[in-house]
PDB file of C-alpha atoms in Angstrom:
ATOM      1  CA  UNK X 112     117.029 120.717 123.697  1.00  0.00           C
ATOM      2  CA  UNK X 113     120.140 120.365 121.425  1.00  0.00           C
ATOM      3  CA  UNK X 114     121.381 117.634 123.713  1.00  0.00           C
ATOM      4  CA  UNK X 115     118.290 115.544 123.208  1.00  0.00           C
ATOM      5  CA  UNK X 116     118.579 115.794 119.459  1.00  0.00           C
ATOM      6  CA  UNK X 117     122.132 114.580 119.564  1.00  0.00           C
ATOM      7  CA  UNK X 118     122.400 112.333 122.418  1.00  0.00           C
ATOM      8  CA  UNK X 119     125.470 110.197 121.748  1.00  0.00           C
ATOM      9  CA  UNK X 120     124.031 107.394 124.056  1.00  0.00           C
ATOM     10  CA  UNK X 121     121.136 107.336 121.848  1.00  0.00           C
ATOM     11  CA  UNK X 122     123.003 107.076 118.654  1.00  0.00           C
ATOM     12  CA  UNK X 123     125.240 104.236 120.146  1.00  0.00           C
ATOM     13  CA  UNK X 124     122.164 102.329 121.436  1.00  0.00           C
ATOM     14  CA  UNK X 125     120.634 102.675 117.836  1.00  0.00           C
ATOM     15  CA  UNK X 126     123.886 101.405 116.083  1.00  0.00           C
ATOM     16  CA  UNK X 127     123.844  98.331 118.500  1.00  0.00           C
ATOM     17  CA  UNK X 128     120.321  97.697 117.704  1.00  0.00           C
ATOM     18  CA  UNK X 129     121.117  97.580 113.904  1.00  0.00           C
ATOM     19  CA  UNK X 130     124.135  95.258 114.718  1.00  0.00           C
ATOM     20  CA  UNK X 131     122.409  92.802 116.663  1.00  0.00           C
ATOM     21  CA  UNK X 132     119.358  92.773 114.326  1.00  0.00           C
ATOM     22  CA  UNK X 133     122.101  92.160 111.330  1.00  0.00           C
ATOM     23  CA  UNK X 134     123.587  89.257 113.673  1.00  0.00           C
ATOM     24  CA  UNK X 135     120.159  87.734 114.094  1.00  0.00           C
ATOM     25  CA  UNK X 136     119.350  87.569 110.358  1.00  0.00           C
ATOM     26  CA  UNK X 137     123.208  86.081 109.934  1.00  0.00           C
ATOM     27  CA  UNK X 138     122.345  83.258 112.480  1.00  0.00           C
ATOM     28  CA  UNK X 139     118.842  82.759 111.181  1.00  0.00           C
ATOM     29  CA  UNK X 140     120.651  82.070 107.497  1.00  0.00           C
ATOM     30  CA  UNK X 141     123.325  79.926 109.253  1.00  0.00           C
ATOM     31  CA  UNK X 142     120.185  78.100 110.733  1.00  0.00           C
ATOM     32  CA  UNK X 143     118.888  77.505 107.746  1.00  0.00           C
ATOM     33  CA  UNK X 144     121.657  76.101 105.839  1.00  0.00           C
ATOM     34  CA  UNK X 145     122.122  73.711 108.886  1.00  0.00           C
ATOM     35  CA  UNK X 146     118.344  72.488 108.014  1.00  0.00           C
ATOM     36  CA  UNK X 147     119.134  72.270 104.364  1.00  0.00           C
ATOM     37  CA  UNK X 148     122.203  69.922 105.250  1.00  0.00           C
ATOM     38  CA  UNK X 149     120.215  67.806 107.595  1.00  0.00           C
ATOM     39  CA  UNK X 150     117.583  67.110 104.875  1.00  0.00           C
ATOM     40  CA  UNK X 151     120.849  66.701 102.549  1.00  0.00           C
ATOM     41  CA  UNK X 152     122.025  63.856 104.813  1.00  0.00           C
ATOM     42  CA  UNK X 153     118.656  62.239 105.504  1.00  0.00           C
ATOM     43  CA  UNK X 154     117.526  62.531 101.855  1.00  0.00           C
ATOM     44  CA  UNK X 155     120.809  61.258 100.191  1.00  0.00           C
ATOM     45  CA  UNK X 156     121.091  61.799  96.495  1.00  0.00           C
ATOM     46  CA  UNK X 157     117.538  63.229  96.187  1.00  0.00           C
ATOM     47  CA  UNK X 158     118.375  66.121  97.902  1.00  0.00           C
ATOM     48  CA  UNK X 159     121.888  68.249  97.275  1.00  0.00           C
ATOM     49  CA  UNK X 160     124.291  69.729  99.695  1.00  0.00           C
ATOM     50  CA  UNK X 161     123.568  73.759 100.362  1.00  0.00           C
ATOM     51  CA  UNK X 162     126.910  74.983  98.900  1.00  0.00           C
ATOM     52  CA  UNK X 163     127.047  72.610  95.974  1.00  0.00           C
ATOM     53  CA  UNK X 164     123.310  73.896  95.149  1.00  0.00           C
ATOM     54  CA  UNK X 165     124.680  77.559  95.519  1.00  0.00           C
ATOM     55  CA  UNK X 166     127.561  77.028  93.295  1.00  0.00           C
ATOM     56  CA  UNK X 167     125.328  75.546  90.665  1.00  0.00           C
ATOM     57  CA  UNK X 168     123.103  78.466  90.999  1.00  0.00           C
ATOM     58  CA  UNK X 169     126.101  80.869  89.924  1.00  0.00           C
ATOM     59  CA  UNK X 170     126.901  78.437  86.909  1.00  0.00           C
ATOM     60  CA  UNK X 171     123.350  78.748  85.969  1.00  0.00           C
ATOM     61  CA  UNK X 172     123.912  82.569  85.534  1.00  0.00           C
ATOM     62  CA  UNK X 173     126.482  81.970  82.763  1.00  0.00           C
ATOM     63  CA  UNK X 174     123.879  79.939  80.762  1.00  0.00           C
ATOM     64  CA  UNK X 175     121.954  81.928  78.251  1.00  0.00           C
ATOM     65  CA  UNK X 176     119.142  80.021  78.132  1.00  0.00           C
ATOM     66  CA  UNK X 177     118.806  80.380  81.885  1.00  0.00           C
ATOM     67  CA  UNK X 178     119.063  84.315  81.701  1.00  0.00           C
ATOM     68  CA  UNK X 179     116.603  84.249  78.588  1.00  0.00           C
ATOM     69  CA  UNK X 180     113.932  82.020  80.636  1.00  0.00           C
ATOM     70  CA  UNK X 181     114.195  84.359  83.815  1.00  0.00           C
ATOM     71  CA  UNK X 182     113.842  87.563  81.573  1.00  0.00           C
ATOM     72  CA  UNK X 183     110.687  85.960  79.966  1.00  0.00           C
ATOM     73  CA  UNK X 184     109.562  84.947  83.399  1.00  0.00           C
ATOM     74  CA  UNK X 185     109.788  88.713  84.531  1.00  0.00           C
ATOM     75  CA  UNK X 186     108.248  90.017  81.268  1.00  0.00           C
ATOM     76  CA  UNK X 187     105.342  88.219  81.765  1.00  0.00           C
ATOM     77  CA  UNK X 188     105.079  89.159  85.434  1.00  0.00           C
ATOM     78  CA  UNK X 189     105.596  92.960  84.513  1.00  0.00           C
ATOM     79  CA  UNK X 190     102.948  92.833  81.977  1.00  0.00           C
ATOM     80  CA  UNK X 191     100.365  91.241  83.927  1.00  0.00           C
ATOM     81  CA  UNK X 192     101.292  93.812  86.939  1.00  0.00           C
ATOM     82  CA  UNK X 193     100.511  96.779  84.563  1.00  0.00           C
ATOM     83  CA  UNK X 194      97.005  95.329  83.772  1.00  0.00           C
ATOM     84  CA  UNK X 195      96.228  94.217  87.207  1.00  0.00           C
ATOM     85  CA  UNK X 196      97.528  97.619  88.487  1.00  0.00           C
ATOM     86  CA  UNK X 197      95.426  99.631  86.131  1.00  0.00           C
ATOM     87  CA  UNK X 198      92.253  97.553  86.940  1.00  0.00           C
ATOM     88  CA  UNK X 199      92.890  97.164  90.438  1.00  0.00           C
ATOM     89  CA  UNK X 200      93.520 100.811  91.007  1.00  0.00           C
ATOM     90  CA  UNK X 201      90.558 101.884  89.189  1.00  0.00           C
ATOM     91  CA  UNK X 202      88.175  99.897  91.014  1.00  0.00           C
ATOM     92  CA  UNK X 203      89.704 100.545  94.002  1.00  0.00           C
ATOM     93  CA  UNK X 204      89.440 104.146  93.749  1.00  0.00           C
ATOM     94  CA  UNK X 205      85.666 103.937  92.244  1.00  0.00           C
ATOM     95  CA  UNK X 206      85.188 101.713  95.568  1.00  0.00           C
ATOM     96  CA  UNK X 207      86.635 104.481  97.741  1.00  0.00           C
ATOM     97  CA  UNK X 208      84.726 107.342  95.991  1.00  0.00           C
ATOM     98  CA  UNK X 209      81.276 105.552  95.751  1.00  0.00           C
ATOM     99  CA  UNK X 210      80.695 103.778  99.153  1.00  0.00           C
ATOM    100  CA  UNK X 211      78.133 101.191  97.725  1.00  0.00           C
ATOM    101  CA  UNK X 212      80.776  99.857  95.339  1.00  0.00           C
ATOM    102  CA  UNK X 213      83.036  98.500  98.188  1.00  0.00           C
ATOM    103  CA  UNK X 214      80.274  96.283  99.531  1.00  0.00           C
ATOM    104  CA  UNK X 215      79.439  95.099  95.891  1.00  0.00           C
ATOM    105  CA  UNK X 216      82.892  93.979  94.909  1.00  0.00           C
ATOM    106  CA  UNK X 217      83.663  92.510  98.556  1.00  0.00           C
ATOM    107  CA  UNK X 218      82.690  88.941  97.539  1.00  0.00           C
ATOM    108  CA  UNK X 219      84.521  88.944  94.204  1.00  0.00           C
ATOM    109  CA  UNK X 220      87.855  90.218  96.298  1.00  0.00           C
ATOM    110  CA  UNK X 221      87.274  87.693  98.989  1.00  0.00           C
ATOM    111  CA  UNK X 222      87.014  84.606  96.442  1.00  0.00           C
ATOM    112  CA  UNK X 223      89.590  85.738  94.285  1.00  0.00           C
ATOM    113  CA  UNK X 224      91.787  85.887  97.335  1.00  0.00           C
ATOM    114  CA  UNK X 225      90.790  82.568  98.916  1.00  0.00           C
ATOM    115  CA  UNK X 226      90.288  80.268  95.993  1.00  0.00           C
ATOM    116  CA  UNK X 227      93.021  77.752  96.168  1.00  0.00           C
ATOM    117  CA  UNK X 228      95.734  78.291  93.284  1.00  0.00           C
ATOM    118  CA  UNK X 229      96.075  74.785  92.646  1.00  0.00           C
ATOM    119  CA  UNK X 230      92.739  74.125  92.002  1.00  0.00           C
ATOM    120  CA  UNK X 231      92.685  77.243  89.550  1.00  0.00           C
ATOM    121  CA  UNK X 232      95.720  76.046  87.603  1.00  0.00           C
ATOM    122  CA  UNK X 233      94.258  72.679  87.107  1.00  0.00           C
ATOM    123  CA  UNK X 234      90.901  74.118  85.779  1.00  0.00           C
ATOM    124  CA  UNK X 235      92.809  76.589  83.490  1.00  0.00           C
ATOM    125  CA  UNK X 236      95.173  74.317  81.671  1.00  0.00           C
ATOM    126  CA  UNK X 237      92.223  72.716  80.241  1.00  0.00           C
ATOM    127  CA  UNK X 238      91.089  75.822  78.254  1.00  0.00           C
ATOM    128  CA  UNK X 239      93.753  78.288  78.076  1.00  0.00           C
ATOM    129  CA  UNK X 240      97.244  78.692  77.227  1.00  0.00           C
ATOM    130  CA  UNK X 241      97.915  81.676  79.248  1.00  0.00           C
ATOM    131  CA  UNK X 242      97.459  80.189  82.682  1.00  0.00           C
ATOM    132  CA  UNK X 243     100.143  81.760  84.207  1.00  0.00           C
ATOM    133  CA  UNK X 244      99.003  85.227  83.399  1.00  0.00           C
ATOM    134  CA  UNK X 245      95.605  84.549  84.614  1.00  0.00           C
ATOM    135  CA  UNK X 246      97.328  83.281  87.952  1.00  0.00           C
ATOM    136  CA  UNK X 247      99.526  86.211  88.464  1.00  0.00           C
ATOM    137  CA  UNK X 248      96.305  88.476  87.862  1.00  0.00           C
ATOM    138  CA  UNK X 249      94.128  86.464  90.372  1.00  0.00           C
ATOM    139  CA  UNK X 250      97.117  86.786  92.958  1.00  0.00           C
ATOM    140  CA  UNK X 251      97.958  90.375  92.471  1.00  0.00           C
ATOM    141  CA  UNK X 252      94.735  91.966  91.503  1.00  0.00           C
ATOM    142  CA  UNK X 253      93.121  91.817  95.291  1.00  0.00           C
ATOM    143  CA  UNK X 254      96.261  92.927  96.856  1.00  0.00           C
ATOM    144  CA  UNK X 255      96.435  96.294  94.625  1.00  0.00           C
ATOM    145  CA  UNK X 256      92.722  96.815  94.934  1.00  0.00           C
ATOM    146  CA  UNK X 257      92.657  96.544  98.766  1.00  0.00           C
ATOM    147  CA  UNK X 258      95.836  98.838  99.048  1.00  0.00           C
ATOM    148  CA  UNK X 259      94.099 101.334  96.787  1.00  0.00           C
ATOM    149  CA  UNK X 260      90.901 101.221  98.358  1.00  0.00           C
ATOM    150  CA  UNK X 261      92.370 101.739 101.713  1.00  0.00           C
ATOM    151  CA  UNK X 262      94.334 104.849 100.497  1.00  0.00           C
ATOM    152  CA  UNK X 263      91.319 106.017  98.738  1.00  0.00           C
ATOM    153  CA  UNK X 264      89.194 105.949 101.967  1.00  0.00           C
ATOM    154  CA  UNK X 265      91.717 107.840 103.876  1.00  0.00           C
ATOM    155  CA  UNK X 266      92.117 110.447 101.582  1.00  0.00           C
ATOM    156  CA  UNK X 267      88.139 110.929 101.252  1.00  0.00           C
ATOM    157  CA  UNK X 268      87.944 111.071 105.176  1.00  0.00           C
ATOM    158  CA  UNK X 269      90.967 113.329 105.018  1.00  0.00           C
ATOM    159  CA  UNK X 270      89.716 116.000 102.701  1.00  0.00           C
ATOM    160  CA  UNK X 271      86.034 115.494 103.408  1.00  0.00           C
ATOM    161  CA  UNK X 272      85.269 119.229 104.061  1.00  0.00           C
ATOM    162  CA  UNK X 273      87.312 120.495 100.912  1.00  0.00           C
ATOM    163  CA  UNK X 274      85.796 117.868  98.658  1.00  0.00           C
ATOM    164  CA  UNK X 275      82.064 118.800  99.767  1.00  0.00           C
ATOM    165  CA  UNK X 276      82.614 122.455  98.495  1.00  0.00           C
ATOM    166  CA  UNK X 277      83.545 121.265  95.167  1.00  0.00           C
ATOM    167  CA  UNK X 278      80.740 118.281  95.301  1.00  0.00           C
ATOM    168  CA  UNK X 279      81.940 115.068  96.989  1.00  0.00           C
ATOM    169  CA  UNK X 280      81.051 112.853  94.416  1.00  0.00           C
ATOM    170  CA  UNK X 281      82.145 115.079  91.195  1.00  0.00           C
ATOM    171  CA  UNK X 282      84.040 114.006  88.487  1.00  0.00           C
ATOM    172  CA  UNK X 283      86.500 116.623  89.124  1.00  0.00           C
ATOM    173  CA  UNK X 284      87.061 115.653  92.605  1.00  0.00           C
ATOM    174  CA  UNK X 285      87.808 112.190  91.408  1.00  0.00           C
ATOM    175  CA  UNK X 286      90.163 113.053  88.666  1.00  0.00           C
ATOM    176  CA  UNK X 287      91.968 116.178  90.034  1.00  0.00           C
ATOM    177  CA  UNK X 288      92.110 115.224  93.881  1.00  0.00           C
ATOM    178  CA  UNK X 289      91.516 111.381  94.585  1.00  0.00           C
ATOM    179  CA  UNK X 290      93.520 110.202  91.597  1.00  0.00           C
ATOM    180  CA  UNK X 291      96.679 111.729  92.231  1.00  0.00           C
ATOM    181  CA  UNK X 292      96.819 111.499  96.017  1.00  0.00           C
ATOM    182  CA  UNK X 293      96.445 107.998  95.920  1.00  0.00           C
ATOM    183  CA  UNK X 294      99.461 107.359  93.752  1.00  0.00           C
ATOM    184  CA  UNK X 295     101.663 106.246  97.082  1.00  0.00           C
ATOM    185  CA  UNK X 296      98.855 103.489  97.640  1.00  0.00           C
ATOM    186  CA  UNK X 297      99.022 102.541  94.209  1.00  0.00           C
ATOM    187  CA  UNK X 298     102.877 102.069  94.106  1.00  0.00           C
ATOM    188  CA  UNK X 299     102.461 100.297  97.783  1.00  0.00           C
ATOM    189  CA  UNK X 300     100.008  97.820  96.081  1.00  0.00           C
ATOM    190  CA  UNK X 301     102.213  96.808  93.282  1.00  0.00           C
ATOM    191  CA  UNK X 302     105.244  96.208  95.525  1.00  0.00           C
ATOM    192  CA  UNK X 303     103.214  94.383  98.132  1.00  0.00           C
ATOM    193  CA  UNK X 304     102.147  92.226  95.288  1.00  0.00           C
ATOM    194  CA  UNK X 305     105.309  91.961  93.353  1.00  0.00           C
ATOM    195  CA  UNK X 306     106.855  88.756  95.164  1.00  0.00           C
ATOM    196  CA  UNK X 307     103.578  87.038  95.078  1.00  0.00           C
ATOM    197  CA  UNK X 308     103.438  87.471  91.460  1.00  0.00           C
ATOM    198  CA  UNK X 309     106.919  85.911  91.014  1.00  0.00           C
ATOM    199  CA  UNK X 310     105.432  82.695  92.931  1.00  0.00           C
ATOM    200  CA  UNK X 311     102.554  82.479  90.874  1.00  0.00           C
ATOM    201  CA  UNK X 312     104.291  82.792  87.697  1.00  0.00           C
ATOM    202  CA  UNK X 313     106.757  79.995  88.083  1.00  0.00           C
ATOM    203  CA  UNK X 314     103.842  77.716  89.748  1.00  0.00           C
ATOM    204  CA  UNK X 315     101.894  78.621  86.260  1.00  0.00           C
ATOM    205  CA  UNK X 316     105.191  77.789  84.087  1.00  0.00           C
ATOM    206  CA  UNK X 317     105.695  74.565  85.856  1.00  0.00           C
ATOM    207  CA  UNK X 318     101.857  73.304  85.355  1.00  0.00           C
ATOM    208  CA  UNK X 319     101.887  74.498  81.799  1.00  0.00           C
ATOM    209  CA  UNK X 320     104.888  72.396  81.068  1.00  0.00           C
ATOM    210  CA  UNK X 321     106.581  75.271  79.262  1.00  0.00           C
ATOM    211  CA  UNK X 322     109.847  74.504  77.283  1.00  0.00           C
ATOM    212  CA  UNK X 323     113.443  75.741  78.406  1.00  0.00           C
ATOM    213  CA  UNK X 324     113.201  78.863  76.577  1.00  0.00           C
ATOM    214  CA  UNK X 325     110.032  80.278  77.697  1.00  0.00           C
ATOM    215  CA  UNK X 326     110.149  80.382  81.270  1.00  0.00           C
ATOM    216  CA  UNK X 327     112.163  79.574  84.571  1.00  0.00           C
ATOM    217  CA  UNK X 328     109.301  77.353  85.912  1.00  0.00           C
ATOM    218  CA  UNK X 329     109.561  75.422  82.631  1.00  0.00           C
ATOM    219  CA  UNK X 330     113.451  74.855  83.256  1.00  0.00           C
ATOM    220  CA  UNK X 331     112.499  73.587  86.832  1.00  0.00           C
ATOM    221  CA  UNK X 332     110.108  71.242  85.430  1.00  0.00           C
ATOM    222  CA  UNK X 333     112.294  69.963  82.723  1.00  0.00           C
ATOM    223  CA  UNK X 334     115.173  69.254  85.714  1.00  0.00           C
ATOM    224  CA  UNK X 335     112.468  66.928  87.459  1.00  0.00           C
ATOM    225  CA  UNK X 336     111.647  64.953  84.206  1.00  0.00           C
ATOM    226  CA  UNK X 337     115.243  64.592  83.647  1.00  0.00           C
ATOM    227  CA  UNK X 338     115.479  63.461  87.345  1.00  0.00           C
ATOM    228  CA  UNK X 339     118.380  66.145  87.437  1.00  0.00           C
ATOM    229  CA  UNK X 340     118.146  67.017  91.106  1.00  0.00           C
ATOM    230  CA  UNK X 341     121.115  69.227  91.550  1.00  0.00           C
ATOM    231  CA  UNK X 342     119.994  71.368  88.688  1.00  0.00           C
ATOM    232  CA  UNK X 343     116.343  71.515  89.791  1.00  0.00           C
ATOM    233  CA  UNK X 344     117.454  72.972  93.200  1.00  0.00           C
ATOM    234  CA  UNK X 345     120.068  75.460  91.737  1.00  0.00           C
ATOM    235  CA  UNK X 346     116.903  76.668  89.572  1.00  0.00           C
ATOM    236  CA  UNK X 347     114.920  76.886  92.749  1.00  0.00           C
ATOM    237  CA  UNK X 348     117.594  78.793  94.582  1.00  0.00           C
ATOM    238  CA  UNK X 349     117.808  81.274  91.934  1.00  0.00           C
ATOM    239  CA  UNK X 350     113.905  81.736  91.748  1.00  0.00           C
ATOM    240  CA  UNK X 351     114.417  82.261  95.704  1.00  0.00           C
ATOM    241  CA  UNK X 352     117.186  84.907  95.454  1.00  0.00           C
ATOM    242  CA  UNK X 353     115.011  86.712  92.344  1.00  0.00           C
ATOM    243  CA  UNK X 354     112.244  86.802  95.079  1.00  0.00           C
ATOM    244  CA  UNK X 355     114.101  87.756  97.699  1.00  0.00           C
ATOM    245  CA  UNK X 356     115.679  91.055  95.664  1.00  0.00           C
ATOM    246  CA  UNK X 357     111.868  91.814  94.660  1.00  0.00           C
ATOM    247  CA  UNK X 358     110.984  91.420  98.255  1.00  0.00           C
ATOM    248  CA  UNK X 359     113.971  93.787  99.399  1.00  0.00           C
ATOM    249  CA  UNK X 360     112.958  96.485  97.041  1.00  0.00           C
ATOM    250  CA  UNK X 361     109.385  96.232  98.157  1.00  0.00           C
ATOM    251  CA  UNK X 362     110.448  96.557 102.003  1.00  0.00           C
ATOM    252  CA  UNK X 363     112.560  99.577 100.957  1.00  0.00           C
ATOM    253  CA  UNK X 364     109.894 101.245  98.982  1.00  0.00           C
ATOM    254  CA  UNK X 365     107.124 100.490 101.549  1.00  0.00           C
ATOM    255  CA  UNK X 366     109.203 102.070 104.228  1.00  0.00           C
ATOM    256  CA  UNK X 367     109.968 104.853 102.000  1.00  0.00           C
ATOM    257  CA  UNK X 368     106.086 105.568 101.530  1.00  0.00           C
ATOM    258  CA  UNK X 369     105.000 104.853 104.868  1.00  0.00           C
ATOM    259  CA  UNK X 370     107.552 107.577 106.315  1.00  0.00           C
ATOM    260  CA  UNK X 371     106.744 110.121 103.657  1.00  0.00           C
ATOM    261  CA  UNK X 372     102.767 109.411 103.130  1.00  0.00           C
ATOM    262  CA  UNK X 373     101.766 107.345 106.090  1.00  0.00           C
ATOM    263  CA  UNK X 374     100.697 104.496 104.065  1.00  0.00           C
ATOM    264  CA  UNK X 375     100.444 101.002 105.619  1.00  0.00           C
ATOM    265  CA  UNK X 376     100.464  97.553 104.131  1.00  0.00           C
ATOM    266  CA  UNK X 377      97.074  95.898 103.933  1.00  0.00           C
ATOM    267  CA  UNK X 378      95.945  92.043 104.404  1.00  0.00           C
ATOM    268  CA  UNK X 379      93.539  91.187 101.575  1.00  0.00           C
ATOM    269  CA  UNK X 380      92.391  87.640 103.263  1.00  0.00           C
ATOM    270  CA  UNK X 381      89.271  88.670 104.964  1.00  0.00           C
ATOM    271  CA  UNK X 382      85.677  88.918 104.656  1.00  0.00           C
ATOM    272  CA  UNK X 383      84.999  92.356 106.380  1.00  0.00           C
TER     273      UNK X 383
END
């Protein structure tokens, strides 16, 4: 039995898999650089060379207004995520607790997920100055709701007998059993939504035409107005890097939650 748990061949095989996986990612990155530079050669001055853009991105990190804009963008995302998390978790838990509510909310969640983001932006910029907040809320709320709903339904099924003894639809069961046991699903939903939130925020800022001090999207838009393509793509690369850091953190946390609690990612774009 001891040999099965500490099999050197299996350990060696696992290390090779990790190494080959890392090599595949590196090759994929190099392939991406080749595509980028191929577009640069075809596009001329309108599309900057990759390593020049990368260097420009690091130079941007030394600019105070860029860091301020990035922090303001992240601040808006965090504020909106807090509100979306509260509402999405509350409604997701209620829908898991009272089954008719799941069917009642289904059309709303589907429309929020399927609604074209650009159409929403073009409509909102006429009536409000908080377009980016609403866009982020529209993108993140369904993700959090669905993750919490799935987790809540699994808990209700798993603890069906003990909950029946206390009164399956009692306030005590909701507050003392369902809410605390759903915390892993809530965290999963938040980290599934975080990368999407950053994309939506930057898109909203670009369309709202914020000034440089108000967000990363505003700086991208200003670079476009100034026809400063190297700066535009350097800012874009900074946005991609920020998104990738969010995604990496999210992947790690999702992996930990799946290992510890058996939570699974959910897809929101479906009717049934």
